[in-house]
Short mmCIF file of N, CA and C in Angstrom, two decimals:
data_model
loop_
_atom_site.label_atom_id
_atom_site.label_comp_id
_atom_site.label_asym_id
_atom_site.label_seq_id
_atom_site.Cartn_x
_atom_site.Cartn_y
_atom_site.Cartn_z
N MET F 25 0.77 -1.23 0.01
CA MET F 25 0.03 0.09 -0.04
C MET F 25 0.95 1.29 -0.02
N ILE F 26 1.94 1.29 0.84
CA ILE F 26 2.74 2.40 0.93
C ILE F 26 3.61 2.56 -0.30
N LEU F 27 3.81 1.43 -1.05
CA LEU F 27 4.48 1.58 -2.32
C LEU F 27 3.64 2.14 -3.40
N ILE F 28 2.37 1.86 -3.35
CA ILE F 28 1.53 2.47 -4.39
C ILE F 28 1.36 3.96 -4.10
N VAL F 29 1.31 4.30 -2.89
CA VAL F 29 1.17 5.84 -2.52
C VAL F 29 2.58 6.56 -3.00
N PHE F 30 3.68 5.93 -2.77
CA PHE F 30 4.97 6.45 -3.12
C PHE F 30 5.02 6.58 -4.57
N ILE F 31 4.69 5.59 -5.37
CA ILE F 31 4.70 5.65 -6.80
C ILE F 31 3.80 6.76 -7.37
N PHE F 32 2.61 6.89 -6.73
CA PHE F 32 1.64 7.94 -7.02
C PHE F 32 2.21 9.37 -6.82
N ILE F 33 2.85 9.64 -5.69
CA ILE F 33 3.35 10.82 -5.36
C ILE F 33 4.60 11.12 -6.40
N LEU F 34 5.41 10.11 -6.75
CA LEU F 34 6.56 10.32 -7.56
C LEU F 34 6.06 10.69 -9.07
N PHE F 35 4.94 9.91 -9.45
CA PHE F 35 4.47 10.28 -10.84
C PHE F 35 3.82 11.66 -10.79
N TRP F 36 3.11 12.13 -9.72
CA TRP F 36 2.50 13.41 -9.64
C TRP F 36 3.57 14.52 -9.68
N SER F 37 4.66 14.36 -8.95
CA SER F 37 5.66 15.35 -8.87
C SER F 37 6.47 15.38 -10.22
N LEU F 38 6.58 14.20 -10.95
CA LEU F 38 7.12 14.18 -12.27
C LEU F 38 6.31 14.96 -13.28
N THR F 39 5.02 14.74 -13.21
CA THR F 39 4.12 15.43 -14.11
C THR F 39 4.20 16.97 -13.88
N LYS F 40 4.15 17.38 -12.64
CA LYS F 40 4.31 18.85 -12.28
C LYS F 40 5.65 19.46 -12.82
N THR F 41 6.73 18.66 -12.69
CA THR F 41 8.01 19.10 -13.22
C THR F 41 7.94 19.36 -14.81
N ILE F 42 7.40 18.35 -15.40
CA ILE F 42 7.24 18.38 -16.88
C ILE F 42 6.43 19.54 -17.33
N GLU F 43 5.38 19.80 -16.53
CA GLU F 43 4.55 20.94 -16.84
C GLU F 43 5.24 22.26 -16.63
N LYS F 44 6.14 22.44 -15.69
CA LYS F 44 6.77 23.66 -15.41
C LYS F 44 7.87 23.76 -16.59
N VAL F 45 8.52 22.75 -17.00
CA VAL F 45 9.50 22.83 -18.11
C VAL F 45 8.81 23.23 -19.38
N GLY F 46 7.70 22.63 -19.62
CA GLY F 46 6.83 22.87 -20.88
C GLY F 46 6.47 24.43 -20.93
N LEU F 47 6.07 24.92 -19.70
CA LEU F 47 5.69 26.36 -19.70
C LEU F 47 6.90 27.25 -19.94
N LYS F 48 8.09 26.87 -19.38
CA LYS F 48 9.24 27.73 -19.60
C LYS F 48 9.73 27.66 -21.23
N ILE F 49 9.59 26.38 -21.76
CA ILE F 49 9.92 26.32 -23.21
C ILE F 49 8.95 27.15 -24.01
N THR F 50 7.67 27.12 -23.74
CA THR F 50 6.63 27.88 -24.36
C THR F 50 6.92 29.41 -24.26
N ASP F 51 7.25 29.78 -23.01
CA ASP F 51 7.57 31.23 -22.88
C ASP F 51 8.77 31.59 -23.69
N GLN F 52 9.84 30.75 -23.74
CA GLN F 52 11.05 31.14 -24.50
C GLN F 52 10.76 31.18 -25.95
N LEU F 53 9.94 30.26 -26.44
CA LEU F 53 9.49 30.30 -27.96
C LEU F 53 8.83 31.54 -28.15
N GLN F 54 7.96 31.89 -27.24
CA GLN F 54 7.13 33.20 -27.58
C GLN F 54 8.06 34.38 -27.66
N VAL F 55 9.00 34.52 -26.73
CA VAL F 55 10.05 35.60 -26.84
C VAL F 55 10.82 35.56 -28.03
N GLN F 56 11.28 34.47 -28.49
CA GLN F 56 12.02 34.37 -29.77
C GLN F 56 11.12 34.64 -30.95
N ASN F 57 9.86 34.21 -30.92
CA ASN F 57 8.91 34.59 -31.95
C ASN F 57 8.74 36.10 -32.01
N ASP F 58 8.61 36.76 -31.05
CA ASP F 58 8.41 38.19 -30.93
C ASP F 58 9.63 38.91 -31.49
N LEU F 59 10.79 38.38 -31.07
CA LEU F 59 12.08 39.06 -31.65
C LEU F 59 12.11 38.82 -33.07
N LEU F 60 11.72 37.71 -33.58
CA LEU F 60 11.83 37.54 -35.05
C LEU F 60 10.83 38.34 -35.80
N ARG F 61 9.57 38.52 -35.22
CA ARG F 61 8.68 39.46 -35.80
C ARG F 61 9.18 40.99 -35.86
N LYS F 62 9.89 41.45 -34.74
CA LYS F 62 10.45 42.73 -34.71
C LYS F 62 11.51 42.86 -35.90
N VAL F 63 12.42 41.88 -35.91
CA VAL F 63 13.46 41.91 -37.03
C VAL F 63 12.81 41.92 -38.43
N GLU F 64 11.89 41.03 -38.54
CA GLU F 64 11.18 41.01 -39.88
C GLU F 64 10.67 42.17 -40.28
N SER F 65 9.87 42.87 -39.38
CA SER F 65 9.29 44.20 -39.69
C SER F 65 10.33 45.24 -39.99
N LYS F 66 11.43 45.23 -39.18
CA LYS F 66 12.43 46.20 -39.55
C LYS F 66 13.09 45.99 -40.97
N LEU F 67 13.21 44.73 -41.26
CA LEU F 67 13.74 44.35 -42.55
C LEU F 67 12.81 44.78 -43.76
N GLU F 68 11.61 44.69 -43.41
CA GLU F 68 10.46 44.89 -44.45
C GLU F 68 10.55 46.51 -44.58
N ALA F 69 10.59 47.13 -43.53
CA ALA F 69 10.69 48.62 -43.49
C ALA F 69 11.92 49.26 -44.36
N LYS F 70 13.12 48.53 -44.23
CA LYS F 70 14.27 48.86 -44.91
C LYS F 70 14.09 48.61 -46.32
N SER F 71 13.44 47.40 -46.66
CA SER F 71 13.44 47.11 -48.20
C SER F 71 12.28 48.01 -48.79
N ASP F 72 11.31 48.41 -48.02
CA ASP F 72 10.46 49.57 -48.56
C ASP F 72 11.05 50.84 -48.81
N GLU F 73 11.99 51.17 -47.99
CA GLU F 73 12.82 52.47 -48.15
C GLU F 73 13.64 52.37 -49.39
N GLY F 74 14.31 51.11 -49.59
CA GLY F 74 15.16 50.87 -50.72
C GLY F 74 14.40 50.93 -52.00
N SER F 75 13.18 50.40 -52.03
CA SER F 75 12.41 50.41 -53.29
C SER F 75 11.90 51.75 -53.64
N GLU F 76 11.82 52.69 -52.66
CA GLU F 76 11.32 54.03 -52.99
C GLU F 76 12.39 54.80 -53.70
N LEU F 77 13.71 54.47 -53.52
CA LEU F 77 14.78 55.22 -54.16
C LEU F 77 14.78 55.07 -55.66
#
């Protein structure tokens, strides 16, 4: 009985850890995505300036 409870607690803590790591990865990807969008918009603005000349 104690073994079953121990395995359950271990499994529960493992899922919580995986969830935290997943959230950190998601946040990091969101930051990188935002940075890429900023760079892309700056590049488009520069190419628009270049085409006007």
